[in-house]
PDB file of C-alpha atoms and ligand atoms in Angstrom:
ATOM      1  CA  MET S 137     -23.255 155.967  52.014  1.00 71.00           C
ATOM      2  CA  GLU S 138     -20.296 154.775  54.100  1.00 88.00           C
ATOM      3  CA  TYR S 139     -18.703 157.713  55.738  1.00 95.00           C
ATOM      4  CA  ASN S 140     -15.316 158.279  53.599  1.00 96.00           C
ATOM      5  CA  LYS S 141     -11.974 159.830  55.365  1.00 97.00           C
ATOM      6  CA  LYS S 142     -10.511 160.640  52.416  1.00 97.00           C
ATOM      7  CA  LYS S 143     -13.869 162.451  50.968  1.00 97.00           C
ATOM      8  CA  ALA S 144     -13.805 164.138  54.150  1.00 97.00           C
ATOM      9  CA  GLU S 145     -10.459 165.185  53.569  1.00 98.00           C
ATOM     10  CA  GLU S 146     -11.196 166.444  50.182  1.00 98.00           C
ATOM     11  CA  PHE S 147     -14.069 168.548  51.469  1.00 98.00           C
ATOM     12  CA  TRP S 148     -11.996 170.628  54.225  1.00 98.00           C
ATOM     13  CA  THR S 149      -9.105 171.269  51.566  1.00 98.00           C
ATOM     14  CA  ASN S 150     -11.749 172.808  49.402  1.00 98.00           C
ATOM     15  CA  ARG S 151     -13.387 174.542  51.689  1.00 97.00           C
ATOM     16  CA  VAL S 152     -10.265 176.691  52.798  1.00 97.00           C
ATOM     17  CA  LYS S 153      -9.136 177.150  49.577  1.00 96.00           C
ATOM     18  CA  GLU S 154     -12.613 178.378  49.035  1.00 95.00           C
ATOM     19  CA  VAL S 155     -13.628 181.165  51.757  1.00 96.00           C
ATOM     20  CA  ASP S 156     -11.559 183.194  54.311  1.00 96.00           C
ATOM     21  CA  GLU S 157     -10.082 180.572  57.224  1.00 97.00           C
ATOM     22  CA  LEU S 158     -12.691 181.578  60.104  1.00 97.00           C
ATOM     23  CA  ARG S 159     -15.786 180.800  57.812  1.00 97.00           C
ATOM     24  CA  ALA S 160     -13.489 177.756  56.607  1.00 97.00           C
ATOM     25  CA  VAL S 161     -13.324 176.243  60.140  1.00 98.00           C
ATOM     26  CA  LEU S 162     -16.108 177.866  61.643  1.00 98.00           C
ATOM     27  CA  SER S 163     -19.578 179.038  60.565  1.00 95.00           C
ATOM     28  CA  TYR S 164     -19.598 178.791  56.783  1.00 95.00           C
ATOM     29  CA  ASN S 165     -23.009 180.695  56.405  1.00 92.00           C
ATOM     30  CA  ALA S 166     -22.239 183.361  59.066  1.00 93.00           C
ATOM     31  CA  PRO S 167     -21.137 186.861  58.715  1.00 94.00           C
ATOM     32  CA  ARG S 168     -17.263 187.836  60.152  1.00 95.00           C
ATOM     33  CA  TYR S 169     -18.461 189.350  63.217  1.00 95.00           C
ATOM     34  CA  VAL S 170     -20.507 186.164  64.409  1.00 96.00           C
ATOM     35  CA  ASN S 171     -17.594 183.931  63.767  1.00 97.00           C
ATOM     36  CA  GLU S 172     -15.164 186.559  65.446  1.00 97.00           C
ATOM     37  CA  ALA S 173     -17.090 186.898  68.419  1.00 97.00           C
ATOM     38  CA  TYR S 174     -16.966 182.531  68.580  1.00 97.00           C
ATOM     39  CA  ASP S 175     -13.152 182.416  68.198  1.00 98.00           C
ATOM     40  CA  LYS S 176     -12.504 184.641  70.628  1.00 97.00           C
ATOM     41  CA  TRP S 177     -15.078 183.008  73.244  1.00 96.00           C
ATOM     42  CA  GLU S 178     -13.316 180.172  72.178  1.00 97.00           C
ATOM     43  CA  ILE S 179      -9.780 180.328  72.416  1.00 98.00           C
ATOM     44  CA  SER S 180     -10.106 182.958  75.526  1.00 97.00           C
ATOM     45  CA  THR S 181     -12.115 180.292  77.309  1.00 96.00           C
ATOM     46  CA  LEU S 182      -9.550 177.864  76.495  1.00 98.00           C
ATOM     47  CA  LEU S 183      -6.337 179.348  77.306  1.00 98.00           C
ATOM     48  CA  LYS S 184      -7.945 181.105  80.563  1.00 96.00           C
ATOM     49  CA  SER S 185      -8.476 177.414  81.495  1.00 96.00           C
ATOM     50  CA  LEU S 186      -5.524 175.573  80.616  1.00 97.00           C
ATOM     51  CA  GLY S 187      -3.269 178.157  82.533  1.00 96.00           C
ATOM     52  CA  LYS S 188       0.521 177.803  82.138  1.00 97.00           C
ATOM     53  CA  VAL S 189       1.760 176.196  79.002  1.00 98.00           C
ATOM     54  CA  LYS S 190       5.129 176.807  78.190  1.00 98.00           C
ATOM     55  CA  ASN S 191       7.430 173.479  78.084  1.00 98.00           C
ATOM     56  CA  LYS S 192       4.268 171.485  78.224  1.00 98.00           C
ATOM     57  CA  LYS S 193       3.680 168.770  75.448  1.00 98.00           C
ATOM     58  CA  ILE S 194      -0.260 169.393  74.167  1.00 98.00           C
ATOM     59  CA  LEU S 195      -1.446 168.112  70.761  1.00 98.00           C
ATOM     60  CA  ASP S 196      -4.230 169.636  68.716  1.00 98.00           C
ATOM     61  CA  ILE S 197      -6.097 167.076  67.209  1.00 98.00           C
ATOM     62  CA  ALA S 198      -7.597 168.794  63.970  1.00 98.00           C
ATOM     63  CA  CYS S 199      -5.716 171.876  64.143  1.00 98.00           C
ATOM     64  CA  GLY S 200      -7.323 173.184  61.196  1.00 98.00           C
ATOM     65  CA  VAL S 201      -5.409 177.130  60.289  1.00 98.00           C
ATOM     66  CA  GLY S 202      -3.725 176.817  63.755  1.00 98.00           C
ATOM     67  CA  ARG S 203      -6.233 179.022  65.664  1.00 98.00           C
ATOM     68  CA  VAL S 204      -5.243 176.863  68.793  1.00 98.00           C
ATOM     69  CA  THR S 205      -2.189 175.861  67.804  1.00 98.00           C
ATOM     70  CA  ILE S 206      -0.488 179.328  67.076  1.00 98.00           C
ATOM     71  CA  PRO S 207      -1.311 180.692  70.446  1.00 98.00           C
ATOM     72  CA  LEU S 208      -0.139 177.818  72.489  1.00 98.00           C
ATOM     73  CA  LEU S 209       3.188 178.503  70.811  1.00 98.00           C
ATOM     74  CA  GLU S 210       2.943 181.957  71.621  1.00 98.00           C
ATOM     75  CA  LEU S 211       2.695 180.610  75.250  1.00 98.00           C
ATOM     76  CA  GLY S 212       6.134 178.583  74.909  1.00 98.00           C
ATOM     77  CA  ALA S 213       4.295 174.516  74.326  1.00 98.00           C
ATOM     78  CA  TYR S 214       5.651 172.428  72.543  1.00 98.00           C
ATOM     79  CA  VAL S 215       2.711 172.123  69.720  1.00 98.00           C
ATOM     80  CA  TYR S 216       1.911 168.581  67.883  1.00 98.00           C
ATOM     81  CA  ALA S 217      -0.664 169.700  65.439  1.00 98.00           C
ATOM     82  CA  LEU S 218      -2.423 167.171  63.760  1.00 98.00           C
ATOM     83  CA  ASP S 219      -4.561 167.242  60.780  1.00 98.00           C
ATOM     84  CA  ASN S 220      -5.613 165.001  57.873  1.00 97.00           C
ATOM     85  CA  SER S 221      -5.644 167.937  55.570  1.00 98.00           C
ATOM     86  CA  LYS S 222      -2.132 168.929  54.445  1.00 98.00           C
ATOM     87  CA  LYS S 223      -3.760 172.081  53.083  1.00 98.00           C
ATOM     88  CA  MET S 224      -4.386 173.063  56.670  1.00 98.00           C
ATOM     89  CA  LEU S 225      -1.278 171.727  58.030  1.00 98.00           C
ATOM     90  CA  ASP S 226       0.472 174.030  55.376  1.00 98.00           C
ATOM     91  CA  ILE S 227      -1.721 177.337  56.630  1.00 98.00           C
ATOM     92  CA  THR S 228      -0.490 176.442  60.447  1.00 98.00           C
ATOM     93  CA  ASN S 229       3.082 175.639  59.469  1.00 98.00           C
ATOM     94  CA  LYS S 230       3.483 179.344  57.525  1.00 98.00           C
ATOM     95  CA  LYS S 231       1.806 181.060  60.662  1.00 98.00           C
ATOM     96  CA  ALA S 232       4.151 179.396  62.852  1.00 98.00           C
ATOM     97  CA  ILE S 233       6.887 180.271  60.792  1.00 98.00           C
ATOM     98  CA  LYS S 234       6.237 183.747  60.161  1.00 98.00           C
ATOM     99  CA  LYS S 235       6.171 184.156  63.870  1.00 98.00           C
ATOM    100  CA  ASN S 236       9.124 182.409  64.223  1.00 98.00           C
ATOM    101  CA  LEU S 237       7.602 179.637  66.500  1.00 98.00           C
ATOM    102  CA  ALA S 238       8.337 176.824  64.043  1.00 98.00           C
ATOM    103  CA  LYS S 239      10.757 175.341  66.037  1.00 98.00           C
ATOM    104  CA  ASN S 240       8.292 173.998  68.658  1.00 98.00           C
ATOM    105  CA  LEU S 241       5.907 172.833  66.321  1.00 98.00           C
ATOM    106  CA  LYS S 242       5.296 169.530  64.960  1.00 98.00           C
ATOM    107  CA  LEU S 243       3.198 168.749  62.228  1.00 98.00           C
ATOM    108  CA  ILE S 244       2.001 165.523  61.945  1.00 98.00           C
ATOM    109  CA  LYS S 245      -0.604 164.525  58.755  1.00 98.00           C
ATOM    110  CA  SER S 246      -3.069 161.721  59.834  1.00 97.00           C
ATOM    111  CA  SER S 247      -6.781 160.834  60.864  1.00 97.00           C
ATOM    112  CA  ALA S 248      -7.593 161.727  64.500  1.00 97.00           C
ATOM    113  CA  ASP S 249      -8.287 157.547  64.884  1.00 95.00           C
ATOM    114  CA  GLU S 250      -5.298 156.298  64.258  1.00 93.00           C
ATOM    115  CA  ILE S 251      -2.436 159.308  65.736  1.00 92.00           C
ATOM    116  CA  GLY S 252      -0.183 156.194  66.886  1.00 89.00           C
ATOM    117  CA  PHE S 253       2.066 158.114  69.757  1.00 96.00           C
ATOM    118  CA  ASN S 254       2.762 155.772  72.513  1.00 97.00           C
ATOM    119  CA  ASN S 255       0.844 155.577  76.010  1.00 97.00           C
ATOM    120  CA  ASN S 256       0.685 158.546  78.163  1.00 98.00           C
ATOM    121  CA  PHE S 257       2.805 160.417  76.013  1.00 98.00           C
ATOM    122  CA  PHE S 258       0.787 164.338  76.360  1.00 98.00           C
ATOM    123  CA  ASP S 259       0.738 166.462  79.016  1.00 98.00           C
ATOM    124  CA  VAL S 260      -2.512 168.145  77.459  1.00 98.00           C
ATOM    125  CA  ILE S 261      -4.592 167.516  74.430  1.00 98.00           C
ATOM    126  CA  VAL S 262      -7.247 169.436  72.754  1.00 98.00           C
ATOM    127  CA  CYS S 263      -9.520 169.003  69.738  1.00 98.00           C
ATOM    128  CA  VAL S 264     -12.437 171.484  69.241  1.00 98.00           C
ATOM    129  CA  GLY S 265     -14.088 171.836  65.964  1.00 98.00           C
ATOM    130  CA  LEU S 266     -13.449 168.091  64.867  1.00 98.00           C
ATOM    131  CA  LEU S 267     -15.937 165.436  66.829  1.00 98.00           C
ATOM    132  CA  GLU S 268     -19.120 166.818  65.767  1.00 97.00           C
ATOM    133  CA  HIS S 269     -17.920 165.700  62.225  1.00 97.00           C
ATOM    134  CA  LEU S 270     -17.335 162.548  62.836  1.00 97.00           C
ATOM    135  CA  PRO S 271     -19.385 159.904  62.952  1.00 96.00           C
ATOM    136  CA  SER S 272     -20.340 157.373  65.407  1.00 95.00           C
ATOM    137  CA  GLU S 273     -17.643 154.769  65.734  1.00 96.00           C
ATOM    138  CA  LEU S 274     -15.150 157.262  64.628  1.00 97.00           C
ATOM    139  CA  LYS S 275     -15.974 159.813  67.307  1.00 97.00           C
ATOM    140  CA  VAL S 276     -15.424 156.703  70.187  1.00 98.00           C
ATOM    141  CA  LYS S 277     -11.894 155.806  68.701  1.00 98.00           C
ATOM    142  CA  VAL S 278     -10.890 159.302  68.984  1.00 98.00           C
ATOM    143  CA  LEU S 279     -11.709 159.549  72.629  1.00 98.00           C
ATOM    144  CA  GLU S 280     -10.170 156.420  73.563  1.00 98.00           C
ATOM    145  CA  GLU S 281      -7.021 157.507  71.301  1.00 98.00           C
ATOM    146  CA  ILE S 282      -7.086 160.699  73.373  1.00 98.00           C
ATOM    147  CA  ILE S 283      -7.166 158.991  76.883  1.00 98.00           C
ATOM    148  CA  ARG S 284      -4.686 156.537  75.618  1.00 98.00           C
ATOM    149  CA  MET S 285      -2.177 159.068  75.033  1.00 98.00           C
ATOM    150  CA  LEU S 286      -2.816 161.452  77.714  1.00 98.00           C
ATOM    151  CA  LYS S 287      -0.678 160.897  80.852  1.00 98.00           C
ATOM    152  CA  PRO S 288      -2.403 159.974  84.091  1.00 98.00           C
ATOM    153  CA  LYS S 289      -4.007 162.773  85.845  1.00 98.00           C
ATOM    154  CA  SER S 290      -3.702 165.065  83.045  1.00 98.00           C
ATOM    155  CA  ALA S 291      -6.199 167.131  81.001  1.00 98.00           C
ATOM    156  CA  SER S 292      -7.884 167.234  77.832  1.00 98.00           C
ATOM    157  CA  TYR S 293     -10.154 170.048  76.331  1.00 98.00           C
ATOM    158  CA  LEU S 294     -12.906 169.377  73.876  1.00 98.00           C
ATOM    159  CA  ILE S 295     -15.536 171.114  72.543  1.00 98.00           C
ATOM    160  CA  ILE S 296     -19.002 169.587  72.735  1.00 98.00           C
ATOM    161  CA  ASN S 297     -22.255 170.855  70.790  1.00 97.00           C
ATOM    162  CA  ASN S 298     -25.143 170.202  73.095  1.00 97.00           C
ATOM    163  CA  LYS S 299     -27.973 167.659  71.789  1.00 95.00           C
ATOM    164  CA  ASN S 300     -30.767 169.307  74.079  1.00 95.00           C
ATOM    165  CA  SER S 301     -30.028 173.325  72.902  1.00 96.00           C
ATOM    166  CA  ILE S 302     -33.425 174.406  71.459  1.00 95.00           C
ATOM    167  CA  PHE S 303     -31.534 176.251  68.673  1.00 96.00           C
ATOM    168  CA  LEU S 304     -29.333 173.229  67.059  1.00 96.00           C
ATOM    169  CA  ASN S 305     -32.412 171.067  67.505  1.00 92.00           C
ATOM    170  CA  LYS S 306     -34.271 173.439  65.131  1.00 90.00           C
ATOM    171  CA  ASN S 307     -31.249 173.539  63.046  1.00 90.00           C
ATOM    172  CA  HIS S 308     -32.041 170.736  59.930  1.00 88.00           C
ATOM    173  CA  SER S 309     -28.559 170.795  59.201  1.00 88.00           C
ATOM    174  CA  TYR S 310     -27.575 168.781  62.333  1.00 91.00           C
ATOM    175  CA  SER S 311     -29.698 165.947  61.326  1.00 85.00           C
ATOM    176  CA  GLN S 312     -27.649 164.606  58.611  1.00 88.00           C
ATOM    177  CA  LYS S 313     -28.119 160.823  58.503  1.00 87.00           C
ATOM    178  CA  GLU S 314     -24.722 160.205  56.419  1.00 93.00           C
ATOM    179  CA  GLN S 315     -22.372 162.277  55.024  1.00 96.00           C
ATOM    180  CA  SER S 316     -23.169 164.175  51.735  1.00 95.00           C
ATOM    181  CA  SER S 317     -21.758 163.535  48.312  1.00 95.00           C
ATOM    182  CA  ASP S 318     -19.039 166.271  49.089  1.00 96.00           C
ATOM    183  CA  GLY S 319     -17.794 164.915  51.597  1.00 97.00           C
ATOM    184  CA  TYR S 320     -19.358 166.801  54.550  1.00 97.00           C
ATOM    185  CA  TYR S 321     -21.170 165.618  57.612  1.00 97.00           C
ATOM    186  CA  VAL S 322     -22.005 167.119  60.898  1.00 97.00           C
ATOM    187  CA  SER S 323     -24.275 165.877  63.905  1.00 96.00           C
ATOM    188  CA  LEU S 324     -24.998 166.726  67.348  1.00 96.00           C
ATOM    189  CA  ILE S 325     -23.083 164.940  70.086  1.00 97.00           C
ATOM    190  CA  GLY S 326     -24.326 165.880  73.689  1.00 96.00           C
ATOM    191  CA  MET S 327     -22.690 165.610  77.016  1.00 96.00           C
ATOM    192  CA  ASP S 328     -24.327 162.116  76.961  1.00 97.00           C
ATOM    193  CA  PHE S 329     -21.671 161.141  74.988  1.00 98.00           C
ATOM    194  CA  ILE S 330     -18.745 162.465  77.191  1.00 98.00           C
ATOM    195  CA  GLU S 331     -21.068 160.799  79.975  1.00 98.00           C
ATOM    196  CA  LYS S 332     -21.204 157.208  78.514  1.00 98.00           C
ATOM    197  CA  TYR S 333     -17.451 156.448  77.829  1.00 98.00           C
ATOM    198  CA  SER S 334     -16.574 158.000  81.328  1.00 98.00           C
ATOM    199  CA  LYS S 335     -15.956 155.022  83.703  1.00 98.00           C
ATOM    200  CA  THR S 336     -15.019 152.091  80.967  1.00 98.00           C
ATOM    201  CA  LEU S 337     -12.321 154.503  79.763  1.00 98.00           C
ATOM    202  CA  GLY S 338     -11.336 155.979  82.777  1.00 98.00           C
ATOM    203  CA  TYR S 339     -11.446 159.627  83.244  1.00 98.00           C
ATOM    204  CA  THR S 340     -13.861 162.483  85.222  1.00 98.00           C
ATOM    205  CA  TYR S 341     -14.848 165.322  83.185  1.00 98.00           C
ATOM    206  CA  ASN S 342     -16.553 168.647  83.333  1.00 95.00           C
ATOM    207  CA  ILE S 343     -18.163 171.619  81.722  1.00 94.00           C
ATOM    208  CA  ILE S 344     -15.892 174.767  82.218  1.00 93.00           C
ATOM    209  CA  SER S 345     -17.697 177.216  80.059  1.00 94.00           C
ATOM    210  CA  SER S 346     -20.787 177.610  77.446  1.00 95.00           C
ATOM    211  CA  ASN S 347     -22.173 180.151  75.420  1.00 96.00           C
ATOM    212  CA  ILE S 348     -25.462 181.189  76.333  1.00 95.00           C
ATOM    213  CA  LEU S 349     -25.509 184.635  75.028  1.00 95.00           C
ATOM    214  CA  TYR S 350     -23.661 184.096  72.247  1.00 96.00           C
ATOM    215  CA  SER S 351     -25.820 181.016  70.944  1.00 96.00           C
ATOM    216  CA  PHE S 352     -28.854 183.320  71.858  1.00 95.00           C
ATOM    217  CA  PHE S 353     -27.791 186.235  69.283  1.00 95.00           C
ATOM    218  CA  ARG S 354     -26.447 183.863  66.490  1.00 95.00           C
ATOM    219  CA  ASN S 355     -29.349 181.717  66.591  1.00 94.00           C
ATOM    220  CA  LYS S 356     -31.697 185.057  65.700  1.00 91.00           C
ATOM    221  CA  ILE S 357     -29.495 186.942  63.848  1.00 89.00           C
ATOM    222  CA  SER S 358     -31.496 186.476  60.624  1.00 85.00           C
ATOM    223  CA  GLU S 359     -34.360 188.697  62.681  1.00 86.00           C
ATOM    224  CA  LEU S 360     -32.093 191.005  63.342  1.00 85.00           C
ATOM    225  CA  THR S 361     -29.902 192.031  60.329  1.00 85.00           C
ATOM    226  CA  SER S 362     -33.229 193.624  58.985  1.00 84.00           C
ATOM    227  CA  SER S 363     -33.556 196.645  61.458  1.00 87.00           C
ATOM    228  CA  LEU S 364     -29.853 196.940  62.401  1.00 91.00           C
ATOM    229  CA  ASN S 365     -26.400 197.653  60.810  1.00 93.00           C
ATOM    230  CA  ASP S 366     -23.194 195.263  60.690  1.00 93.00           C
ATOM    231  CA  GLU S 367     -21.429 197.834  63.520  1.00 94.00           C
ATOM    232  CA  THR S 368     -24.478 197.739  65.728  1.00 95.00           C
ATOM    233  CA  LEU S 369     -24.419 193.302  65.160  1.00 95.00           C
ATOM    234  CA  GLY S 370     -20.862 193.788  65.846  1.00 95.00           C
ATOM    235  CA  LEU S 371     -20.442 195.467  69.106  1.00 96.00           C
ATOM    236  CA  LEU S 372     -23.807 193.116  69.872  1.00 95.00           C
ATOM    237  CA  PHE S 373     -21.480 189.841  69.469  1.00 95.00           C
ATOM    238  CA  ASN S 374     -18.473 190.967  71.252  1.00 95.00           C
ATOM    239  CA  TYR S 375     -20.963 191.957  74.024  1.00 95.00           C
ATOM    240  CA  ALA S 376     -22.465 188.266  73.864  1.00 95.00           C
ATOM    241  CA  PHE S 377     -18.375 186.503  73.956  1.00 94.00           C
ATOM    242  CA  GLU S 378     -17.209 189.029  76.774  1.00 94.00           C
ATOM    243  CA  ASN S 379     -20.325 188.043  78.868  1.00 94.00           C
ATOM    244  CA  ASP S 380     -19.916 184.474  78.299  1.00 95.00           C
ATOM    245  CA  LEU S 381     -16.140 184.521  79.329  1.00 92.00           C
ATOM    246  CA  SER S 382     -17.434 186.288  82.691  1.00 90.00           C
ATOM    247  CA  ARG S 383     -19.912 183.756  83.498  1.00 81.00           C
ATOM    248  CA  LYS S 384     -19.455 180.951  85.884  1.00 72.00           C
ATOM    249  CA  LYS S 385     -22.029 179.303  86.505  1.00 71.00           C
ATOM    250  CA  ILE S 386     -23.379 176.175  84.206  1.00 75.00           C
ATOM    251  CA  ASP S 387     -27.226 175.714  84.959  1.00 82.00           C
ATOM    252  CA  HIS S 388     -30.372 174.679  83.812  1.00 89.00           C
ATOM    253  CA  LEU S 389     -30.283 177.540  81.275  1.00 91.00           C
ATOM    254  CA  ASP S 390     -27.277 176.300  79.486  1.00 92.00           C
ATOM    255  CA  GLU S 391     -28.704 172.878  78.990  1.00 92.00           C
ATOM    256  CA  ILE S 392     -31.363 174.476  77.079  1.00 94.00           C
ATOM    257  CA  PHE S 393     -29.877 177.550  75.174  1.00 95.00           C
ATOM    258  CA  SER S 394     -26.027 177.386  74.765  1.00 96.00           C
ATOM    259  CA  ASP S 395     -25.193 175.808  71.465  1.00 97.00           C
ATOM    260  CA  GLN S 396     -21.497 175.005  72.901  1.00 97.00           C
ATOM    261  CA  PHE S 397     -19.847 173.611  75.965  1.00 96.00           C
ATOM    262  CA  LEU S 398     -15.783 173.610  76.569  1.00 97.00           C
ATOM    263  CA  VAL S 399     -15.467 170.545  78.532  1.00 97.00           C
ATOM    264  CA  LYS S 400     -12.460 168.689  80.605  1.00 98.00           C
ATOM    265  CA  LEU S 401     -11.566 165.436  80.736  1.00 98.00           C
ATOM    266  CA  ILE S 402      -9.004 164.057  83.216  1.00 98.00           C
ATOM    267  CA  LYS S 403      -7.628 161.110  82.621  1.00 98.00           C
ATOM    268  CA  GLN S 404      -7.716 158.649  86.201  1.00 97.00           C
ATOM    269  CA  ASN S 405      -4.577 156.626  86.035  1.00 87.00           C
TER     270      ASN S 405
HETATM  271  C1  SAM V 609     -14.212 172.533  61.745  1.00 67.78           C
HETATM  272  S1  SAM V 609     -12.924 172.926  61.296  1.00 67.78           S
HETATM  273  C2  SAM V 609     -12.095 172.564  63.172  1.00 67.78           C
HETATM  274  C3  SAM V 609     -10.619 173.383  62.848  1.00 67.78           C
HETATM  275  C4  SAM V 609      -9.588 173.471  64.268  1.00 67.78           C
HETATM  276  N1  SAM V 609      -9.905 172.126  65.484  1.00 67.78           N
HETATM  277  C5  SAM V 609     -10.564 174.785  64.501  1.00 67.78           C
HETATM  278  O1  SAM V 609     -11.158 174.999  65.415  1.00 67.78           O
HETATM  279  O2  SAM V 609     -10.317 176.217  64.066  1.00 67.78           O
HETATM  280  C6  SAM V 609     -12.407 170.942  61.407  1.00 67.78           C
HETATM  281  C7  SAM V 609     -10.703 170.088  60.916  1.00 67.78           C
HETATM  282  O3  SAM V 609     -11.003 168.788  61.223  1.00 67.78           O
HETATM  283  C8  SAM V 609     -10.231 168.216  60.133  1.00 67.78           C
HETATM  284  N2  SAM V 609     -10.565 166.861  59.645  1.00 67.78           N
HETATM  285  C9  SAM V 609     -11.441 166.394  59.544  1.00 67.78           C
HETATM  286  N3  SAM V 609     -11.706 165.059  59.727  1.00 67.78           N
HETATM  287  C10 SAM V 609     -10.759 164.645  60.361  1.00 67.78           C
HETATM  288  C11 SAM V 609      -9.956 163.277  61.029  1.00 67.78           C
HETATM  289  N4  SAM V 609     -10.450 162.081  60.717  1.00 67.78           N
HETATM  290  N5  SAM V 609      -8.767 163.608  61.418  1.00 67.78           N
HETATM  291  C12 SAM V 609      -7.995 164.466  61.392  1.00 67.78           C
HETATM  292  N6  SAM V 609      -8.595 165.805  60.972  1.00 67.78           N
HETATM  293  C13 SAM V 609      -9.946 165.896  60.489  1.00 67.78           C
HETATM  294  C14 SAM V 609     -10.336 169.017  58.653  1.00 67.78           C
HETATM  295  O4  SAM V 609      -9.153 169.049  57.754  1.00 67.78           O
HETATM  296  C15 SAM V 609     -10.246 170.538  59.691  1.00 67.78           C
HETATM  297  O5  SAM V 609      -9.056 171.129  59.588  1.00 67.78           O
END
């Protein structure tokens, strides 16, 4: 079956209607404290790396329920929040209105491979939680679009799941060959995808952060839940994300045990 964008759009719209927001956009099967720890790691590490964003024009590709968009608006950025699900955009918009932040928010209902802004338009582009849900040809198109729309010397921040992770490799849900009948699709991306297009598209890249401790506990949680209560597990996940945040060194162990990397791309010219 060929990948169908409309089916994917329906899938994400239905999912956010069905379960709480973090489960809808992060791990569907995980307990709340697991998703909360991931959310804190991802948003904290991203905001720390972005630095000052006031008055910058930032594109949040696949904004979902606004996990990235809302904190950026709070920091004074002009955010262009894009998603192909109207329901997701509505949720993000409602949050912005409630916090009196909607004047700096522009909502765009579009698929990420056909965004259509001018070349060199954005100061920053963020794309988290999308690429792993796209088939190869769309993934490449989105990367091309990101580089095209970024101003020269400006940066894009992507979350890349780790193809070499010992945990993700054993997880059968990532070996999906094609989109399932409900519209869901997920795959492993890997840093070789980023490496492959760096010369042709003209960017440099580096890994800013990784989540080795979180990944370890996340993948071992079924073994832990039989002997530990939710409160203790919540503390453990908090400990994991705080340690992942304060660790600087990205090394051989990350290549084996971290499930996700925050990657910064810099457009050359
Ligand atoms: C896993 S969620 C991540 C949402 C958000 N970035 C976050 O991390 O909280 C995936 C999001 O991608 C959106 N999406 C899926 N395919 C898309 C496409 N082709 N173009 C734009 N958005 C898409 C979904 O509607 C959903 O909001």
